[in-house]
PDB file of N, CA, C and O in Angstrom:
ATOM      1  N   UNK C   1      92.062  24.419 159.211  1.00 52.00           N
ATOM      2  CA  UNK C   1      92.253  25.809 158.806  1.00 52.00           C
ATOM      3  C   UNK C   1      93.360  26.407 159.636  1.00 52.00           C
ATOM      4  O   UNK C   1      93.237  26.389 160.860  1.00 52.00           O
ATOM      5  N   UNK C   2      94.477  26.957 159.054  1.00 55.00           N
ATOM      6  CA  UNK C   2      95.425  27.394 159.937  1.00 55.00           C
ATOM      7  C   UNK C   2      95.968  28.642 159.104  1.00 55.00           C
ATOM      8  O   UNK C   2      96.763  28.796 158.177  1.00 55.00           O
ATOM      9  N   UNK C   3      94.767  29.840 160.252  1.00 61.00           N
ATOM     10  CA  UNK C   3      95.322  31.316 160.431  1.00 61.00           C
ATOM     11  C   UNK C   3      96.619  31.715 160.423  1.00 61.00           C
ATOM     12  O   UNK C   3      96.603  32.845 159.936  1.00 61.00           O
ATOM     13  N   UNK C   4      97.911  31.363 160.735  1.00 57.00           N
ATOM     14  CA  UNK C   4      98.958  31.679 160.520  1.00 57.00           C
ATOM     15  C   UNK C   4      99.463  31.907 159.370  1.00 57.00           C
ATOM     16  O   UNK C   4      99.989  32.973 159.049  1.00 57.00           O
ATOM     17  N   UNK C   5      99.289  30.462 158.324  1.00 64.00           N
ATOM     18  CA  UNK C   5     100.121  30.171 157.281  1.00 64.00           C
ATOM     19  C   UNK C   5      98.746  31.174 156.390  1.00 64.00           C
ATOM     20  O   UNK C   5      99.338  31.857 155.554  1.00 64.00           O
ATOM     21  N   UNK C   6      97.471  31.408 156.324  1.00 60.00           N
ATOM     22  CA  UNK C   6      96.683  32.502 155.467  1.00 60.00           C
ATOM     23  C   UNK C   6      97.358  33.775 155.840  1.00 60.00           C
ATOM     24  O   UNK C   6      97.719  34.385 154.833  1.00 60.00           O
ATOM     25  N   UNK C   7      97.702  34.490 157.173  1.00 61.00           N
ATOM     26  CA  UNK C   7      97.788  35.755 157.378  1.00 61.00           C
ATOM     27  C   UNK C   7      99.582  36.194 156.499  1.00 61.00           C
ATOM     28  O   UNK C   7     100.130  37.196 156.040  1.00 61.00           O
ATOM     29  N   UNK C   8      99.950  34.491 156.713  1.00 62.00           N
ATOM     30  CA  UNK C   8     101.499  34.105 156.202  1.00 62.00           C
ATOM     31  C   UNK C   8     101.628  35.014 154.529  1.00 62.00           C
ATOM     32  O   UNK C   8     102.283  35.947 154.066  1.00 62.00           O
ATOM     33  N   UNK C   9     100.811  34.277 154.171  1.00 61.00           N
ATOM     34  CA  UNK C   9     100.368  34.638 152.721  1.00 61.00           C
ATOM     35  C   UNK C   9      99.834  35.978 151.926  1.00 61.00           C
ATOM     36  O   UNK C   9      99.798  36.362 150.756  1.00 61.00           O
ATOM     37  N   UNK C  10      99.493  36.409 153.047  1.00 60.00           N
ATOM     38  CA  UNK C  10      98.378  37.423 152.791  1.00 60.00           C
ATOM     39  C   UNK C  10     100.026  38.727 152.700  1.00 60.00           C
ATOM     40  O   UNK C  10     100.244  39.489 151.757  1.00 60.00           O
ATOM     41  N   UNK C  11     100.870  38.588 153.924  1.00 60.00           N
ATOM     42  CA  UNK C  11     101.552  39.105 153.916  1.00 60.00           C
ATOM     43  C   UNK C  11     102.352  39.598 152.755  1.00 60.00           C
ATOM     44  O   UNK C  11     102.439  40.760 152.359  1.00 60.00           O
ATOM     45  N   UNK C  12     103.076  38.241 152.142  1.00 63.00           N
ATOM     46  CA  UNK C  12     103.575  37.863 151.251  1.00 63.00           C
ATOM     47  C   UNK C  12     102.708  38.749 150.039  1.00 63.00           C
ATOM     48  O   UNK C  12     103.332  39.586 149.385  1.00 63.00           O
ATOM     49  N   UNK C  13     101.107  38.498 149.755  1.00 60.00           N
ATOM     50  CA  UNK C  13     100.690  39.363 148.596  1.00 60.00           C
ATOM     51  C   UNK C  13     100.754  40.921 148.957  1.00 60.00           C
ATOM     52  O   UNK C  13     101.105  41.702 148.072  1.00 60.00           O
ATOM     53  N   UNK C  14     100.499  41.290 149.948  1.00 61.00           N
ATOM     54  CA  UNK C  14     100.714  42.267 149.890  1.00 61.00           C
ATOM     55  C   UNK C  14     101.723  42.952 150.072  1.00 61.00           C
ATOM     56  O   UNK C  14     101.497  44.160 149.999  1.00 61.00           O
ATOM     57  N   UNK C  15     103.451  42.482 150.423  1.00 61.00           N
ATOM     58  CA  UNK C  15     104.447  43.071 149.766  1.00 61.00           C
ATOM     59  C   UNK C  15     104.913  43.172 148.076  1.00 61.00           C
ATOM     60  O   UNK C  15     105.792  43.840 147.532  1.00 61.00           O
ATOM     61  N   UNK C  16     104.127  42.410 147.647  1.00 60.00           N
ATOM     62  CA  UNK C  16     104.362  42.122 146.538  1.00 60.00           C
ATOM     63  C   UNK C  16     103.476  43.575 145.808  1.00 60.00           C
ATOM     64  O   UNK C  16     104.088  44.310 145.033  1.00 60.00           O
ATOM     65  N   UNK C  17     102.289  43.795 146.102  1.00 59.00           N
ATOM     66  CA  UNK C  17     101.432  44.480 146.198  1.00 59.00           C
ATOM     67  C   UNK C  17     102.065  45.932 145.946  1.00 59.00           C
ATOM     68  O   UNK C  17     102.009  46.524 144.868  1.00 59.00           O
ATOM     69  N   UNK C  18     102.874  46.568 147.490  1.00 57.00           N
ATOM     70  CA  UNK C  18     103.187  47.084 147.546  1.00 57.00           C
ATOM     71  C   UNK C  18     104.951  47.770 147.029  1.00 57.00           C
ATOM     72  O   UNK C  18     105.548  48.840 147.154  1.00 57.00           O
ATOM     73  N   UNK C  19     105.164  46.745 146.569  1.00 60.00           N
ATOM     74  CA  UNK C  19     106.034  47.229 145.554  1.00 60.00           C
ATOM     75  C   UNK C  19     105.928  47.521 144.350  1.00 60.00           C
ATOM     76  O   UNK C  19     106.934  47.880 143.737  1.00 60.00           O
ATOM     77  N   UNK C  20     104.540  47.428 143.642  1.00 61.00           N
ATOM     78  CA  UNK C  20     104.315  47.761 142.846  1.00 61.00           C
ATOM     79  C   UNK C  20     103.757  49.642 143.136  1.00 61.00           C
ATOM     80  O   UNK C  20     104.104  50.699 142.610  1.00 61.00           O
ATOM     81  N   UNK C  21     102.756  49.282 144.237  1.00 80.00           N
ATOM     82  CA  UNK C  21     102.558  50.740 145.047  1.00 80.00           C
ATOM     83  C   UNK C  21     103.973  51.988 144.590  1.00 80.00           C
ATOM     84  O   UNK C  21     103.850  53.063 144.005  1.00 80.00           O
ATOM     85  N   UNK C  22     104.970  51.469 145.006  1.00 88.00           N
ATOM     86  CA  UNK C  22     105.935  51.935 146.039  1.00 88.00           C
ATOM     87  C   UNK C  22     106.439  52.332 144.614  1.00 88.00           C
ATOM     88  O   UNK C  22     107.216  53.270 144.791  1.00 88.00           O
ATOM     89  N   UNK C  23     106.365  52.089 143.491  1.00 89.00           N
ATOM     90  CA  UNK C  23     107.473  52.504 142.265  1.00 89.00           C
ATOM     91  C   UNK C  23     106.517  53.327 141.732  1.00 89.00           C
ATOM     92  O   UNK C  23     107.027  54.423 141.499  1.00 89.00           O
ATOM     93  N   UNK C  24     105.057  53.277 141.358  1.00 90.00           N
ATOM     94  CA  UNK C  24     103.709  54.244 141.307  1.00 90.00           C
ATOM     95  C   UNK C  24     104.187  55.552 142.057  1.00 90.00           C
ATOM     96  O   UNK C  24     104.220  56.705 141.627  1.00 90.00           O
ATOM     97  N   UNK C  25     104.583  55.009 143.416  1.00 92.00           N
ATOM     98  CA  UNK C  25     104.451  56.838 143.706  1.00 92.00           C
ATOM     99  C   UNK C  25     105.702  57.591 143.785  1.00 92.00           C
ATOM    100  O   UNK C  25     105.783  58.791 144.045  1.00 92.00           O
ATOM    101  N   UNK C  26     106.996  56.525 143.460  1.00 93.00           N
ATOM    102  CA  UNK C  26     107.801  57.321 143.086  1.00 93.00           C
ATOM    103  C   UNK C  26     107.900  58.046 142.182  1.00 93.00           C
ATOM    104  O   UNK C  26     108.048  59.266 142.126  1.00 93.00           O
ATOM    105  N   UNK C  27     107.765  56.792 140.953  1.00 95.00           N
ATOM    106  CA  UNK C  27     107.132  57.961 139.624  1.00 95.00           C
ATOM    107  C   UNK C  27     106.639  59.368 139.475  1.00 95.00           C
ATOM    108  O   UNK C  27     107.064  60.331 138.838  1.00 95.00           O
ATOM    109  N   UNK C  28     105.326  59.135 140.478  1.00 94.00           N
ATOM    110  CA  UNK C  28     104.436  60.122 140.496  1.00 94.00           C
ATOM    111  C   UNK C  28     105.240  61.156 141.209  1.00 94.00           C
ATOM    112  O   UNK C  28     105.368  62.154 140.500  1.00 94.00           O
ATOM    113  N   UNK C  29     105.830  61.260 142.380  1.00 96.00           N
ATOM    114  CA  UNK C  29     106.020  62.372 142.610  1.00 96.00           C
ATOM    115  C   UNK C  29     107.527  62.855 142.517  1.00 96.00           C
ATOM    116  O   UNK C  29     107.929  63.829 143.152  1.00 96.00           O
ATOM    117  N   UNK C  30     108.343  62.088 141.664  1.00 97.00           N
ATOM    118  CA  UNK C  30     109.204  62.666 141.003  1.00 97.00           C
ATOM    119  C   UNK C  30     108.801  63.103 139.622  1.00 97.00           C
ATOM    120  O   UNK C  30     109.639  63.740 138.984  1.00 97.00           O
ATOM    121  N   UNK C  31     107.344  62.788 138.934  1.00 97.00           N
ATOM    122  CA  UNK C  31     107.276  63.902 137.855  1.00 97.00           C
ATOM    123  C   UNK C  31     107.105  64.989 138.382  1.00 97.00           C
ATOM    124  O   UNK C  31     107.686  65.945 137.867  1.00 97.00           O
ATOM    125  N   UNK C  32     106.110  65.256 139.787  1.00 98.00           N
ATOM    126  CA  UNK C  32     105.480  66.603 140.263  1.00 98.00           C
ATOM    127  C   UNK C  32     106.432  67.134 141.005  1.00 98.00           C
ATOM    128  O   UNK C  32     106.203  68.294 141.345  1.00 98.00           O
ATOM    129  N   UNK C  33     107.578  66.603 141.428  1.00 98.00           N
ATOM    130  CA  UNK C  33     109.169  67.204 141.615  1.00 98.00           C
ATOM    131  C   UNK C  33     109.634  67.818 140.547  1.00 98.00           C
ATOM    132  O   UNK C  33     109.889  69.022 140.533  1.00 98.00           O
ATOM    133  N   UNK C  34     109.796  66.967 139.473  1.00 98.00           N
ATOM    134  CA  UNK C  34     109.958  67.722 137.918  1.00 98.00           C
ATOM    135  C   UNK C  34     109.328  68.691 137.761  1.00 98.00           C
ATOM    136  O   UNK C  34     110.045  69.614 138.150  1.00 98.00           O
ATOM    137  N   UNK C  35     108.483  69.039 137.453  1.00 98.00           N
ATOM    138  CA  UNK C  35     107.537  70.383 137.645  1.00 98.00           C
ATOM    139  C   UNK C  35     107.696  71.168 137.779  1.00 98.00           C
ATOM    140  O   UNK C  35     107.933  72.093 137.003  1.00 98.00           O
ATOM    141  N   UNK C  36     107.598  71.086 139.307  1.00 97.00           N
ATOM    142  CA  UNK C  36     107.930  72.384 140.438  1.00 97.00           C
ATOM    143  C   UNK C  36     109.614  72.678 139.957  1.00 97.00           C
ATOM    144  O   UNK C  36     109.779  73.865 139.675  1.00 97.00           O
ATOM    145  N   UNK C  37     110.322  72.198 139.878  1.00 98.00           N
ATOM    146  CA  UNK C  37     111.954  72.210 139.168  1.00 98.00           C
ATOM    147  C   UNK C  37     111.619  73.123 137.386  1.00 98.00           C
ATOM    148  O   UNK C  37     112.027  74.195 136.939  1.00 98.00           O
ATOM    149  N   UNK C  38     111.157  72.577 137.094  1.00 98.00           N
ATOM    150  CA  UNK C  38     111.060  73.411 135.288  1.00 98.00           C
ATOM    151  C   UNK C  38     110.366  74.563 135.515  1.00 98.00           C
ATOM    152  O   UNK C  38     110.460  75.628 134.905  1.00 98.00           O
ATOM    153  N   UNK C  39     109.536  74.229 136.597  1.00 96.00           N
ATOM    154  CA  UNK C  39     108.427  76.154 137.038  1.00 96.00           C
ATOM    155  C   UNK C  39     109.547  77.151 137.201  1.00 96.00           C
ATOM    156  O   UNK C  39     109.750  78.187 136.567  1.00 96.00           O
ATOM    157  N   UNK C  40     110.328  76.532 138.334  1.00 96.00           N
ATOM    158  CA  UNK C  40     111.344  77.899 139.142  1.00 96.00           C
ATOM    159  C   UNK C  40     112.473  78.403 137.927  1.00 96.00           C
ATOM    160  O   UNK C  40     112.924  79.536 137.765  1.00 96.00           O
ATOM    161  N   UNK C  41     112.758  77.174 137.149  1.00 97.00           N
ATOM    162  CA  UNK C  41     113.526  77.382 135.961  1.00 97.00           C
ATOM    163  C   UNK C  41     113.200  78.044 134.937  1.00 97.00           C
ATOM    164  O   UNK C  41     114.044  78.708 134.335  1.00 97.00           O
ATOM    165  N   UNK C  42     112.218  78.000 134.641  1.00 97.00           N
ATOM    166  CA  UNK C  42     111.330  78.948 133.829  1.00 97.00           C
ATOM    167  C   UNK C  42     110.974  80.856 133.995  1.00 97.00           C
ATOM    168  O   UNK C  42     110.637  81.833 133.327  1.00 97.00           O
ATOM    169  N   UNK C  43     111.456  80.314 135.798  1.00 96.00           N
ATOM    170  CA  UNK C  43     111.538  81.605 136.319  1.00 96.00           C
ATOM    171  C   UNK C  43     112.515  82.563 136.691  1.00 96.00           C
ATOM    172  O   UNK C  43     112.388  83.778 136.846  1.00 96.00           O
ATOM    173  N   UNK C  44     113.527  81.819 136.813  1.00 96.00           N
ATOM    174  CA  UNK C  44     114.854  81.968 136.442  1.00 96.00           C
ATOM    175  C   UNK C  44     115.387  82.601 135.057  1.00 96.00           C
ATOM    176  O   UNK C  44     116.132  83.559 134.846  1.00 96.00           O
ATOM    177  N   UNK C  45     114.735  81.717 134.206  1.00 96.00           N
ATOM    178  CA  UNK C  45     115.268  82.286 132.965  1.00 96.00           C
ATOM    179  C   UNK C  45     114.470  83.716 132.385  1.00 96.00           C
ATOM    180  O   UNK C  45     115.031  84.541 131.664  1.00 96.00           O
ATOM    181  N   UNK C  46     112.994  83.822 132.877  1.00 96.00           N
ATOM    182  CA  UNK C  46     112.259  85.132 132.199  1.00 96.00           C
ATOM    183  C   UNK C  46     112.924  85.851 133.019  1.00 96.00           C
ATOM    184  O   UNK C  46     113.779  86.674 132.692  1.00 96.00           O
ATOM    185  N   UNK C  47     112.503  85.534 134.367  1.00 94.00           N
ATOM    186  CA  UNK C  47     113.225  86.939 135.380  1.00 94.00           C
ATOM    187  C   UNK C  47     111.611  87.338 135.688  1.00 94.00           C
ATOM    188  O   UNK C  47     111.524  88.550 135.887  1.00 94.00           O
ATOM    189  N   UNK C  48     110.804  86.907 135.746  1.00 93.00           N
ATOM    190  CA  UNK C  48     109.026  86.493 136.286  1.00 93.00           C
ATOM    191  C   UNK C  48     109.161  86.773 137.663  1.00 93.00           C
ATOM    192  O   UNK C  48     110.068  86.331 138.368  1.00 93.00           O
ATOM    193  N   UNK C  49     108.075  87.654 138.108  1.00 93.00           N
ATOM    194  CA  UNK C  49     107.529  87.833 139.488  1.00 93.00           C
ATOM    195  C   UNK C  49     107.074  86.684 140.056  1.00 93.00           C
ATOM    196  O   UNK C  49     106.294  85.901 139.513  1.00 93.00           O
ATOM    197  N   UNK C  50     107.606  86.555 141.271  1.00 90.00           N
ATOM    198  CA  UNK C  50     106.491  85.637 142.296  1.00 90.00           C
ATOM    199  C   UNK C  50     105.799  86.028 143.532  1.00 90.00           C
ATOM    200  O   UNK C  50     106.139  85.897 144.708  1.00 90.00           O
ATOM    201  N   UNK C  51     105.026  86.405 143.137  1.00 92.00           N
ATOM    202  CA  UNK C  51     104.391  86.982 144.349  1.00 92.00           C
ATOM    203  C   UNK C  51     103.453  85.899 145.538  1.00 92.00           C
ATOM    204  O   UNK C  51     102.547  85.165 145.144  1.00 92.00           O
ATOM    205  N   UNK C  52     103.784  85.967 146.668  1.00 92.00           N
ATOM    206  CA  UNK C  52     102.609  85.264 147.692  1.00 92.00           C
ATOM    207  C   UNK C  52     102.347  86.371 148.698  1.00 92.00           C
ATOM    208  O   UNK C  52     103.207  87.157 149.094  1.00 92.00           O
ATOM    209  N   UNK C  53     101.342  86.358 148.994  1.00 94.00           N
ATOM    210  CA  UNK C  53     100.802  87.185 150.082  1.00 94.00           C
ATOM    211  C   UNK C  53     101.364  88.400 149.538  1.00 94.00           C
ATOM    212  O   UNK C  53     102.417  88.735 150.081  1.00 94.00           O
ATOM    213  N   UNK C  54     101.021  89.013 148.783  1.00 94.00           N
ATOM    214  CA  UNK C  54     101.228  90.427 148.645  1.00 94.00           C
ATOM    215  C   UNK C  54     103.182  90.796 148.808  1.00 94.00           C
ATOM    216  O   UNK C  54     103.672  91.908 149.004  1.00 94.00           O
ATOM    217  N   UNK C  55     103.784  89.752 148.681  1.00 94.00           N
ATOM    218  CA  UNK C  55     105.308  90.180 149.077  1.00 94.00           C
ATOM    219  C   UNK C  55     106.250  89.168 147.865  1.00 94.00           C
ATOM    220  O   UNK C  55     106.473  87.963 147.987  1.00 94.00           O
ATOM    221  N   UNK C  56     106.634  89.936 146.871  1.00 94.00           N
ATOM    222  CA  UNK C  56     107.534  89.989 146.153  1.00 94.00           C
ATOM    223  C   UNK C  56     109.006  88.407 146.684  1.00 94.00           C
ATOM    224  O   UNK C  56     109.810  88.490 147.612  1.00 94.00           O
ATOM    225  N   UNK C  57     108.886  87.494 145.938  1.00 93.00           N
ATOM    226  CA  UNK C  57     109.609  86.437 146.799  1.00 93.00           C
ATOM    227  C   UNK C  57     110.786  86.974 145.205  1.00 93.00           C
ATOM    228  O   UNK C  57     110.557  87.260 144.030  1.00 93.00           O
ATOM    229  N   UNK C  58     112.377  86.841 146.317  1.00 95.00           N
ATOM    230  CA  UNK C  58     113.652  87.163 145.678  1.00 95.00           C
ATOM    231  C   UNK C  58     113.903  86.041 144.603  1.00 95.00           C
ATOM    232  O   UNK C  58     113.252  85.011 144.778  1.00 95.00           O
ATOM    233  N   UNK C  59     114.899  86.090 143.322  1.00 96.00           N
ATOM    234  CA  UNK C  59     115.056  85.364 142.454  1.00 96.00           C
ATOM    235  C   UNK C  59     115.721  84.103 143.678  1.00 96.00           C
ATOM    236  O   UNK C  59     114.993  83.126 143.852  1.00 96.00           O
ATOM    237  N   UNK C  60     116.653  84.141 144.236  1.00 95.00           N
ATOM    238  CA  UNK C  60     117.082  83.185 144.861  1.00 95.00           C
ATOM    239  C   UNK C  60     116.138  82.153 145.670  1.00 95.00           C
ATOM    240  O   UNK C  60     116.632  81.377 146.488  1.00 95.00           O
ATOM    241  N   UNK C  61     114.763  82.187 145.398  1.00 94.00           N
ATOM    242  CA  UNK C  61     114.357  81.256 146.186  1.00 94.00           C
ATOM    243  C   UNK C  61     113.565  80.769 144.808  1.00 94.00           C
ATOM    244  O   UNK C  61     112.374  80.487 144.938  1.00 94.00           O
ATOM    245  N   UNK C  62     114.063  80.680 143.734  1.00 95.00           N
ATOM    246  CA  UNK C  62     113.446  80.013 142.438  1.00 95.00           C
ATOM    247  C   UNK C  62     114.773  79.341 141.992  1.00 95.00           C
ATOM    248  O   UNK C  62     114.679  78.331 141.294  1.00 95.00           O
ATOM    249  N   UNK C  63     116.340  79.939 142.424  1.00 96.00           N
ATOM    250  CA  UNK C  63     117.438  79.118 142.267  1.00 96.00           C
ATOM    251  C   UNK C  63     117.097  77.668 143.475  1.00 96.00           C
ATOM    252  O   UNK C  63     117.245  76.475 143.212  1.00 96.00           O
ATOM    253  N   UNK C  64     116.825  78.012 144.225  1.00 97.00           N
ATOM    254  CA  UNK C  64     116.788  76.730 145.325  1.00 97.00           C
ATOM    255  C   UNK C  64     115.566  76.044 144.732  1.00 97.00           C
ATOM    256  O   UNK C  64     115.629  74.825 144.577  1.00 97.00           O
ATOM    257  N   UNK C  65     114.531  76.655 144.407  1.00 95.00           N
ATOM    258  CA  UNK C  65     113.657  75.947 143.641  1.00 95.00           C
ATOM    259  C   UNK C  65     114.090  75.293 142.543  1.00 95.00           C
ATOM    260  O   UNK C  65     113.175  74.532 142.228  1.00 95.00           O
ATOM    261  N   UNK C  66     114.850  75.196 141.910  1.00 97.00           N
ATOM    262  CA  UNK C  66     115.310  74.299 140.834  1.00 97.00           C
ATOM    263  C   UNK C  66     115.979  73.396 141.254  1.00 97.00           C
ATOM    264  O   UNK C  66     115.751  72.233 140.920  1.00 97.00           O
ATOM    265  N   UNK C  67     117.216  73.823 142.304  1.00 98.00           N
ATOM    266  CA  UNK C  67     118.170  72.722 142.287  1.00 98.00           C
ATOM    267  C   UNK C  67     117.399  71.507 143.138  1.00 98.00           C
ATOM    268  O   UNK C  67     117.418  70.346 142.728  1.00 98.00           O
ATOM    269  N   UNK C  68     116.842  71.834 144.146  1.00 98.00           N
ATOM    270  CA  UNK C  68     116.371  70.894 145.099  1.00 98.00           C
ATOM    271  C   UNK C  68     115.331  70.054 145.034  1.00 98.00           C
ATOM    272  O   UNK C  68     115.264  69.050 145.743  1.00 98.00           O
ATOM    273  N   UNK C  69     114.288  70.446 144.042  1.00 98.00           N
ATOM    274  CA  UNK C  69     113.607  69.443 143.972  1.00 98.00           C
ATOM    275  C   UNK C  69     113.933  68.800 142.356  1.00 98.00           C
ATOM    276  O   UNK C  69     113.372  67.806 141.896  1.00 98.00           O
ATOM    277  N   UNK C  70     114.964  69.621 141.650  1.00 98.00           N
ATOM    278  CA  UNK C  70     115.384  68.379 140.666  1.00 98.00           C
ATOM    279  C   UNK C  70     116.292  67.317 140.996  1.00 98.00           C
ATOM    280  O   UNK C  70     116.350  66.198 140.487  1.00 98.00           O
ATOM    281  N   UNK C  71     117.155  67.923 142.126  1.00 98.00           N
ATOM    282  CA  UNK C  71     117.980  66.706 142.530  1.00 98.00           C
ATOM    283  C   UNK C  71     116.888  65.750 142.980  1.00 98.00           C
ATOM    284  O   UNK C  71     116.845  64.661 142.406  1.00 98.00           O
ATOM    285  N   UNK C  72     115.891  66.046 144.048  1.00 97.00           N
ATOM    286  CA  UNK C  72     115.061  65.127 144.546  1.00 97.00           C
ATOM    287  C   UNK C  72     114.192  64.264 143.455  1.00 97.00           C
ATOM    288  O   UNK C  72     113.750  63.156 143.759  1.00 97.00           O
ATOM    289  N   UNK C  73     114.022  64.726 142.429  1.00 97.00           N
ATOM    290  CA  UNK C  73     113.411  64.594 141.078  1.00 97.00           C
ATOM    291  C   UNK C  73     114.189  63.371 140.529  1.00 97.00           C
ATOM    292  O   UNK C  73     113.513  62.366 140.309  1.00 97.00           O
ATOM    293  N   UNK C  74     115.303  63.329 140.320  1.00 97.00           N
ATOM    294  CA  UNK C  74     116.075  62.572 139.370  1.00 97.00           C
ATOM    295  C   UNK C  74     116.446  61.567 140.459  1.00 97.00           C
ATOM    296  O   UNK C  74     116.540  60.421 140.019  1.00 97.00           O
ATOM    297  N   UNK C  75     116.674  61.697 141.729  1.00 96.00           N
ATOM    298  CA  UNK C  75     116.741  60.862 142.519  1.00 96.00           C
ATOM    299  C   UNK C  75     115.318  59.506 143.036  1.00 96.00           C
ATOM    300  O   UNK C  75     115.192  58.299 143.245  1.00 96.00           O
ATOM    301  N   UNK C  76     114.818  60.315 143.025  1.00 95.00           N
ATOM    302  CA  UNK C  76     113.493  59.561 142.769  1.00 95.00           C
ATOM    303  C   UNK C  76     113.386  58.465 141.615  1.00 95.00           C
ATOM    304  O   UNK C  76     113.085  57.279 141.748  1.00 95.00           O
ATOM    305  N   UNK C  77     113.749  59.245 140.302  1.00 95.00           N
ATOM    306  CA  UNK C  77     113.854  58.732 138.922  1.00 95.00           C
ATOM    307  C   UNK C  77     114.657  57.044 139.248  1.00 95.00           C
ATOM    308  O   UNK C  77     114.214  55.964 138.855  1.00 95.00           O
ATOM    309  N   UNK C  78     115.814  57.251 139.997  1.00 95.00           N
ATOM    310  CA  UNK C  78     116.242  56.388 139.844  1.00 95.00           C
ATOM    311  C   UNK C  78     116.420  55.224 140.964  1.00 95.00           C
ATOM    312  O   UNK C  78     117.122  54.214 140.920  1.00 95.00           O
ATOM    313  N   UNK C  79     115.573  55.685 141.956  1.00 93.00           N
ATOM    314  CA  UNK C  79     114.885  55.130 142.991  1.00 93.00           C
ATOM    315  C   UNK C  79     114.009  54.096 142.185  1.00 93.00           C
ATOM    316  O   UNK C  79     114.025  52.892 142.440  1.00 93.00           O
ATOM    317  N   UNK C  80     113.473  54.496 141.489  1.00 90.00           N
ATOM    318  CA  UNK C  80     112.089  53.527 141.099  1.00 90.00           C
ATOM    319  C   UNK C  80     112.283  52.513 139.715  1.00 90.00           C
ATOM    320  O   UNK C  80     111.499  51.711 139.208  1.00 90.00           O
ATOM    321  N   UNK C  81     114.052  53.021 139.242  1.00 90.00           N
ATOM    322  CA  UNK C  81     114.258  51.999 138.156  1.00 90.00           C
ATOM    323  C   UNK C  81     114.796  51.177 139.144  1.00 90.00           C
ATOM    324  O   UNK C  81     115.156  50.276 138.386  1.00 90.00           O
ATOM    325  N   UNK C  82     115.102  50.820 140.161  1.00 88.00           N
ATOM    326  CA  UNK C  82     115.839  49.994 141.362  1.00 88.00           C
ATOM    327  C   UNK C  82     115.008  49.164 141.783  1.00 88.00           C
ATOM    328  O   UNK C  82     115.416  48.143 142.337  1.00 88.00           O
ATOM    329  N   UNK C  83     113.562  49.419 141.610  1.00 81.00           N
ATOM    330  CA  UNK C  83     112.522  48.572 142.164  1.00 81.00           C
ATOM    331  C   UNK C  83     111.505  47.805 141.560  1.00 81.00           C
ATOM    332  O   UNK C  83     110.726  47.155 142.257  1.00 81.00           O
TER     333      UNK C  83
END
């Protein structure tokens, strides 16, 4: 019995493993990047209140809300056709 060449292996399945992992959660959280990107856009375009804590948040932090997590969004996208 030789522990090396099993732990050898084991390794081996579980990169394998985890590249399957690893394109799962890109997916995943470049749709929920998408999202949060079509929300602020959505908010952008009505001209919609956002309120947290009782304080009125400015249109410009629904412009940064779009661009940044759609870039991160589509970047992701194509992160995970790579893998």
């Amino acid at each position: 019995y030789d522990s090396a060449s099993f732990l050898g292996n084991l390794n081996e399945a579980s990169r394998k493993e985890n590249k399957m992992d690893q394109k799962t959660f890109n997916l995943t959280v470049s749709l929920l990047l998408l999202a949060v990107a079509l929300a602020h856009l959505y908010r952008c375009i009505t001209g919609g209140a956002l309120v947290v804590g009782g304080h009125d948040l400015p249109m410009a932090f629904s412009v940064f809300g779009t661009i940044i997590p759609g870039y991160l969004s589509v970047r992701g996208f194509q992160l995970s056709r790579k893998i």
